[in-house]
Short mmCIF file of N, CA, C and O in Angstrom, two decimals:
data_model
loop_
_atom_site.label_atom_id
_atom_site.label_comp_id
_atom_site.label_asym_id
_atom_site.label_seq_id
_atom_site.Cartn_x
_atom_site.Cartn_y
_atom_site.Cartn_z
N GLU A 1 10.74 -21.08 39.70
CA GLU A 1 11.11 -22.42 39.83
C GLU A 1 11.52 -23.63 39.08
O GLU A 1 12.63 -24.15 39.16
N ALA A 2 10.87 -23.45 38.06
CA ALA A 2 11.64 -24.12 37.13
C ALA A 2 12.67 -24.17 36.49
O ALA A 2 13.72 -24.71 36.00
N LEU A 3 13.31 -23.00 36.35
CA LEU A 3 15.16 -22.38 35.98
C LEU A 3 15.70 -22.67 37.54
O LEU A 3 16.71 -23.11 36.71
N ASP A 4 15.34 -22.79 38.37
CA ASP A 4 16.24 -23.46 39.36
C ASP A 4 16.13 -24.78 39.33
O ASP A 4 17.54 -25.49 39.59
N ALA A 5 15.70 -25.26 39.23
CA ALA A 5 15.73 -27.17 38.50
C ALA A 5 16.24 -27.07 37.89
O ALA A 5 17.14 -28.14 37.31
N ALA A 6 16.53 -26.37 36.58
CA ALA A 6 17.04 -26.12 35.46
C ALA A 6 18.40 -26.37 35.44
O ALA A 6 19.11 -27.09 35.18
N PHE A 7 18.88 -25.19 36.49
CA PHE A 7 20.06 -25.16 36.44
C PHE A 7 20.91 -26.45 37.64
O PHE A 7 21.86 -26.45 37.14
N LYS A 8 20.20 -27.04 38.48
CA LYS A 8 20.65 -27.89 39.50
C LYS A 8 20.95 -29.30 38.16
O LYS A 8 21.39 -29.74 38.39
N GLY A 9 19.89 -29.56 37.50
CA GLY A 9 19.82 -30.51 36.27
C GLY A 9 20.96 -30.34 35.52
O GLY A 9 21.84 -31.30 35.08
N GLU A 10 21.05 -28.94 35.08
CA GLU A 10 22.39 -28.70 34.47
C GLU A 10 23.74 -29.04 34.88
O GLU A 10 24.69 -29.73 34.42
N ALA A 11 24.09 -28.77 36.19
CA ALA A 11 24.91 -28.87 36.82
C ALA A 11 25.21 -30.27 36.98
O ALA A 11 26.45 -30.82 36.97
N ALA A 12 24.38 -31.17 37.18
CA ALA A 12 24.05 -32.47 37.35
C ALA A 12 24.85 -33.22 36.28
O ALA A 12 25.58 -33.85 36.02
N LEU A 13 24.08 -32.47 35.14
CA LEU A 13 24.96 -33.04 33.83
C LEU A 13 26.18 -32.83 33.09
O LEU A 13 26.58 -33.65 32.76
N LEU A 14 26.21 -31.74 33.37
CA LEU A 14 27.71 -31.26 33.62
C LEU A 14 28.66 -31.87 34.32
O LEU A 14 29.73 -32.60 33.28
N GLN A 15 28.52 -32.57 35.34
CA GLN A 15 29.43 -32.95 35.94
C GLN A 15 29.03 -34.72 35.50
O GLN A 15 30.37 -35.09 35.47
N SER A 16 28.23 -35.07 35.02
CA SER A 16 27.87 -36.74 35.03
C SER A 16 28.65 -36.49 33.11
O SER A 16 29.13 -38.03 32.94
N GLY A 17 28.53 -35.57 32.54
CA GLY A 17 29.05 -35.76 31.43
C GLY A 17 28.28 -36.15 30.35
O GLY A 17 28.26 -36.36 28.95
N ASN A 18 27.19 -36.03 30.63
CA ASN A 18 25.87 -36.63 29.99
C ASN A 18 25.18 -35.67 28.73
O ASN A 18 24.66 -34.61 29.03
N GLN A 19 26.04 -35.51 27.73
CA GLN A 19 25.97 -34.38 26.62
C GLN A 19 24.43 -34.54 26.09
O GLN A 19 24.04 -33.47 25.75
N LEU A 20 24.25 -35.91 26.12
CA LEU A 20 22.64 -36.12 25.08
C LEU A 20 21.67 -35.49 26.00
O LEU A 20 20.79 -34.34 25.46
N HIS A 21 21.48 -35.56 27.09
CA HIS A 21 20.68 -35.07 28.23
C HIS A 21 20.66 -33.48 28.07
O HIS A 21 19.71 -32.78 28.52
N LEU A 22 22.13 -33.18 28.37
CA LEU A 22 22.26 -31.82 28.46
C LEU A 22 21.38 -30.90 27.33
O LEU A 22 21.48 -29.91 27.60
N GLY A 23 21.70 -31.39 26.20
CA GLY A 23 20.95 -30.94 24.91
C GLY A 23 19.54 -30.87 24.91
O GLY A 23 19.04 -29.38 24.90
N TYR A 24 19.02 -31.93 25.57
CA TYR A 24 17.62 -31.70 25.90
C TYR A 24 16.82 -30.60 26.64
O TYR A 24 16.18 -30.09 26.40
N LEU A 25 17.91 -30.30 28.08
CA LEU A 25 17.72 -29.74 29.11
C LEU A 25 17.93 -28.09 28.87
O LEU A 25 17.17 -27.25 28.83
N TYR A 26 18.84 -27.65 27.87
CA TYR A 26 18.95 -26.57 26.85
C TYR A 26 17.69 -26.22 26.41
O TYR A 26 17.33 -25.10 26.06
N SER A 27 17.34 -27.08 25.28
CA SER A 27 16.55 -27.05 24.76
C SER A 27 14.64 -26.51 25.31
O SER A 27 14.28 -25.53 25.13
N ILE A 28 15.00 -27.12 26.64
CA ILE A 28 13.77 -26.58 27.54
C ILE A 28 13.64 -25.34 27.84
O ILE A 28 13.30 -24.81 28.30
N MET A 29 15.04 -25.04 28.63
CA MET A 29 15.26 -23.94 29.19
C MET A 29 15.04 -22.73 27.91
O MET A 29 14.67 -21.69 28.07
N ALA A 30 15.35 -22.97 26.52
CA ALA A 30 14.89 -21.86 25.61
C ALA A 30 13.62 -21.96 25.65
O ALA A 30 13.11 -20.60 25.75
N ASP A 31 12.53 -22.78 25.68
CA ASP A 31 11.12 -22.34 25.85
C ASP A 31 10.83 -22.11 27.12
O ASP A 31 10.07 -21.23 26.79
N VAL A 32 11.77 -22.17 27.72
CA VAL A 32 11.13 -21.44 29.50
C VAL A 32 11.34 -19.80 29.13
O VAL A 32 11.05 -19.19 29.24
N TYR A 33 12.77 -19.62 28.62
CA TYR A 33 12.98 -18.63 28.20
C TYR A 33 12.01 -17.75 27.48
O TYR A 33 11.65 -16.34 27.29
N MET A 34 11.39 -18.35 26.11
CA MET A 34 10.13 -17.54 25.43
C MET A 34 9.26 -17.37 26.19
O MET A 34 8.76 -16.14 25.86
N ALA A 35 8.90 -18.30 27.18
CA ALA A 35 7.58 -17.92 28.19
C ALA A 35 8.17 -16.93 28.64
O ALA A 35 6.90 -16.14 28.87
N PHE A 36 8.87 -16.55 29.37
CA PHE A 36 9.48 -15.31 30.08
C PHE A 36 9.94 -14.31 29.08
O PHE A 36 10.37 -12.79 29.84
N ASP A 37 9.66 -14.45 28.27
CA ASP A 37 10.07 -13.30 27.17
C ASP A 37 11.34 -12.67 27.41
O ASP A 37 12.08 -11.41 27.29
N LYS A 38 12.30 -13.71 27.16
CA LYS A 38 13.68 -13.45 27.08
C LYS A 38 14.72 -13.70 26.22
O LYS A 38 15.14 -14.59 26.28
N PRO A 39 14.43 -12.83 25.22
CA PRO A 39 14.89 -13.48 23.62
C PRO A 39 16.67 -13.80 23.80
O PRO A 39 16.80 -14.68 22.87
N PRO A 40 17.45 -12.99 24.58
CA PRO A 40 18.64 -13.35 24.32
C PRO A 40 18.75 -14.34 25.00
O PRO A 40 19.84 -15.08 24.50
N LEU A 41 18.43 -14.80 26.01
CA LEU A 41 18.52 -16.14 26.61
C LEU A 41 17.99 -17.00 25.74
O LEU A 41 18.59 -18.09 25.94
N ARG A 42 16.61 -16.70 25.30
CA ARG A 42 16.20 -17.97 24.65
C ARG A 42 16.96 -18.33 23.24
O ARG A 42 17.32 -19.77 22.88
N LEU A 43 17.89 -17.63 22.79
CA LEU A 43 18.55 -17.62 21.66
C LEU A 43 19.92 -18.51 22.42
O LEU A 43 20.30 -19.52 21.34
N GLU A 44 20.37 -18.36 23.01
CA GLU A 44 21.56 -18.71 23.79
C GLU A 44 21.33 -19.99 23.88
O GLU A 44 22.41 -21.00 23.38
N TYR A 45 20.43 -20.48 24.78
CA TYR A 45 20.40 -21.93 24.85
C TYR A 45 19.87 -22.75 23.92
O TYR A 45 19.80 -23.96 23.93
N ALA A 46 19.07 -21.91 22.85
CA ALA A 46 18.49 -22.79 21.61
C ALA A 46 19.99 -23.22 20.93
O ALA A 46 19.99 -24.17 20.42
N GLN A 47 20.54 -22.04 20.89
CA GLN A 47 22.16 -22.30 20.18
C GLN A 47 22.85 -23.30 20.80
O GLN A 47 23.81 -24.37 20.15
N LYS A 48 22.93 -23.50 22.27
CA LYS A 48 23.46 -24.54 23.13
C LYS A 48 22.97 -25.92 22.57
O LYS A 48 23.87 -27.03 22.32
N ALA A 49 21.82 -26.08 22.81
CA ALA A 49 20.71 -27.43 22.16
C ALA A 49 21.19 -27.39 20.78
O ALA A 49 21.62 -28.97 20.66
N LEU A 50 21.39 -26.88 20.11
CA LEU A 50 21.72 -27.32 18.52
C LEU A 50 23.15 -27.74 18.29
O LEU A 50 23.37 -29.03 17.58
N ALA A 51 23.94 -27.26 19.10
CA ALA A 51 25.21 -27.74 18.79
C ALA A 51 25.05 -28.85 19.51
O ALA A 51 26.35 -29.73 19.24
N LEU A 52 24.63 -29.31 20.85
CA LEU A 52 24.93 -30.74 21.75
C LEU A 52 24.35 -31.50 20.74
O LEU A 52 24.69 -32.29 20.62
N ALA A 53 23.11 -30.75 19.99
CA ALA A 53 22.63 -32.27 19.03
C ALA A 53 23.47 -32.51 17.87
O ALA A 53 23.52 -33.75 17.53
N GLU A 54 24.39 -31.47 17.29
CA GLU A 54 24.60 -31.57 15.80
C GLU A 54 26.02 -32.08 16.61
O GLU A 54 26.45 -33.21 16.03
N GLU A 55 26.98 -32.22 17.52
CA GLU A 55 27.62 -33.07 18.12
C GLU A 55 27.49 -34.52 18.34
O GLU A 55 28.44 -35.46 18.04
N ASN A 56 26.05 -34.72 19.06
CA ASN A 56 25.88 -35.85 19.26
C ASN A 56 24.88 -36.85 18.00
O ASN A 56 24.48 -37.82 18.34
N LYS A 57 25.31 -35.99 16.69
CA LYS A 57 24.63 -36.69 15.52
C LYS A 57 22.87 -37.30 15.75
O LYS A 57 22.75 -37.90 15.79
N ASP A 58 22.05 -36.81 16.80
CA ASP A 58 21.00 -36.16 17.12
C ASP A 58 20.14 -35.85 16.03
O ASP A 58 19.67 -34.48 16.29
N GLU A 59 19.46 -36.66 15.07
CA GLU A 59 19.00 -35.73 13.85
C GLU A 59 17.48 -35.30 14.16
O GLU A 59 17.19 -34.25 13.86
N LEU A 60 16.86 -36.05 15.09
CA LEU A 60 15.86 -35.48 15.57
C LEU A 60 15.56 -34.14 16.39
O LEU A 60 15.14 -33.01 16.00
N SER A 61 16.76 -33.90 17.20
CA SER A 61 17.31 -32.99 18.32
C SER A 61 17.72 -31.70 17.04
O SER A 61 17.25 -30.26 17.26
N ILE A 62 18.69 -32.28 16.35
CA ILE A 62 18.90 -31.18 15.54
C ILE A 62 17.88 -30.49 14.86
O ILE A 62 17.53 -29.63 14.66
N SER A 63 16.69 -31.37 14.11
CA SER A 63 15.69 -30.84 13.28
C SER A 63 14.92 -29.89 13.98
O SER A 63 14.38 -28.77 13.61
N GLN A 64 14.57 -30.00 15.30
CA GLN A 64 13.87 -29.40 16.10
C GLN A 64 14.32 -27.79 16.74
O GLN A 64 13.60 -27.42 16.53
N ASN A 65 15.78 -28.16 16.84
CA ASN A 65 16.10 -27.01 17.18
C ASN A 65 16.43 -25.97 16.28
O ASN A 65 16.46 -24.96 16.17
N GLN A 66 16.64 -26.80 15.01
CA GLN A 66 16.77 -25.89 13.90
C GLN A 66 15.47 -25.13 13.71
O GLN A 66 15.15 -23.80 13.25
N ALA A 67 14.52 -25.77 13.82
CA ALA A 67 13.28 -25.23 13.98
C ALA A 67 12.88 -24.05 14.84
O ALA A 67 12.45 -23.33 14.82
N LYS A 68 13.21 -24.35 15.99
CA LYS A 68 13.04 -23.28 17.38
C LYS A 68 13.82 -22.00 16.53
O LYS A 68 13.32 -21.07 17.01
N LEU A 69 15.04 -22.59 16.16
CA LEU A 69 15.87 -21.29 15.94
C LEU A 69 15.21 -20.36 14.94
O LEU A 69 15.26 -18.91 14.70
N GLY A 70 14.56 -21.10 13.69
CA GLY A 70 13.91 -19.99 12.55
C GLY A 70 13.17 -19.56 13.13
O GLY A 70 12.70 -18.49 12.95
N ARG A 71 12.21 -19.94 13.94
CA ARG A 71 10.96 -19.49 14.76
C ARG A 71 11.42 -18.30 15.46
O ARG A 71 10.55 -17.45 15.34
N PHE A 72 12.65 -18.14 15.85
CA PHE A 72 12.85 -17.30 16.96
C PHE A 72 13.48 -16.20 15.90
O PHE A 72 13.20 -14.58 16.30
N PHE A 73 14.11 -16.27 14.90
CA PHE A 73 14.59 -15.01 14.26
C PHE A 73 13.53 -14.61 13.27
O PHE A 73 13.73 -13.59 13.04
N LEU A 74 12.71 -15.53 12.81
CA LEU A 74 11.30 -14.98 11.97
C LEU A 74 10.69 -14.01 13.01
O LEU A 74 10.07 -13.11 12.81
N GLU A 75 9.74 -14.36 14.41
CA GLU A 75 9.59 -13.60 15.51
C GLU A 75 10.54 -11.81 15.52
O GLU A 75 9.61 -11.07 16.05
N GLN A 76 11.70 -12.09 15.94
CA GLN A 76 12.92 -10.75 15.57
C GLN A 76 12.59 -10.11 14.45
O GLN A 76 13.13 -8.92 14.41
N GLY A 77 11.68 -10.55 13.42
CA GLY A 77 11.86 -10.06 12.21
C GLY A 77 13.02 -10.16 11.21
O GLY A 77 13.32 -9.16 10.31
N ASN A 78 13.83 -11.22 11.62
CA ASN A 78 15.38 -11.21 10.72
C ASN A 78 14.54 -12.82 9.66
O ASN A 78 15.05 -13.80 10.02
N ARG A 79 14.32 -12.58 8.74
CA ARG A 79 13.78 -13.31 7.76
C ARG A 79 14.75 -14.37 7.22
O ARG A 79 14.77 -15.40 6.90
N ALA A 80 16.02 -12.92 6.66
CA ALA A 80 17.20 -14.10 6.38
C ALA A 80 17.88 -14.81 7.20
O ALA A 80 17.88 -16.01 6.47
N GLU A 81 18.28 -14.68 8.38
CA GLU A 81 18.23 -15.68 9.18
C GLU A 81 17.58 -16.86 9.63
O GLU A 81 17.85 -17.91 9.84
N SER A 82 16.02 -16.87 9.53
CA SER A 82 15.18 -17.93 9.88
C SER A 82 15.16 -18.61 8.68
O SER A 82 15.02 -19.81 8.98
N ARG A 83 15.72 -18.13 7.39
CA ARG A 83 15.86 -19.22 6.08
C ARG A 83 16.93 -20.14 6.48
O ARG A 83 16.64 -20.92 6.20
N TYR A 84 17.77 -19.67 7.58
CA TYR A 84 18.99 -19.95 7.01
C TYR A 84 18.27 -21.94 8.16
O TYR A 84 19.27 -22.48 7.32
N TYR A 85 17.74 -21.42 9.45
CA TYR A 85 17.40 -22.54 9.55
C TYR A 85 16.49 -23.29 9.36
O TYR A 85 16.27 -24.25 9.26
#
């Protein structure tokens, strides 16, 4: 149900052009995919969230999403990539 609501929200945000809140939504979706143990989707949405945060120059979201990606790569055993973030 959480993902159904997220996809509806994504469609509305894409239609309205609200990039800032779309980035927040992608960050939340990455967390949901983490809870569902779906690493590829977790990574995809975390990267989307970071890209939008950078595009919007949202420094708080940039740092939060970098931390999220760093944890992801550390959990995957990729220490070199985790240090990048």
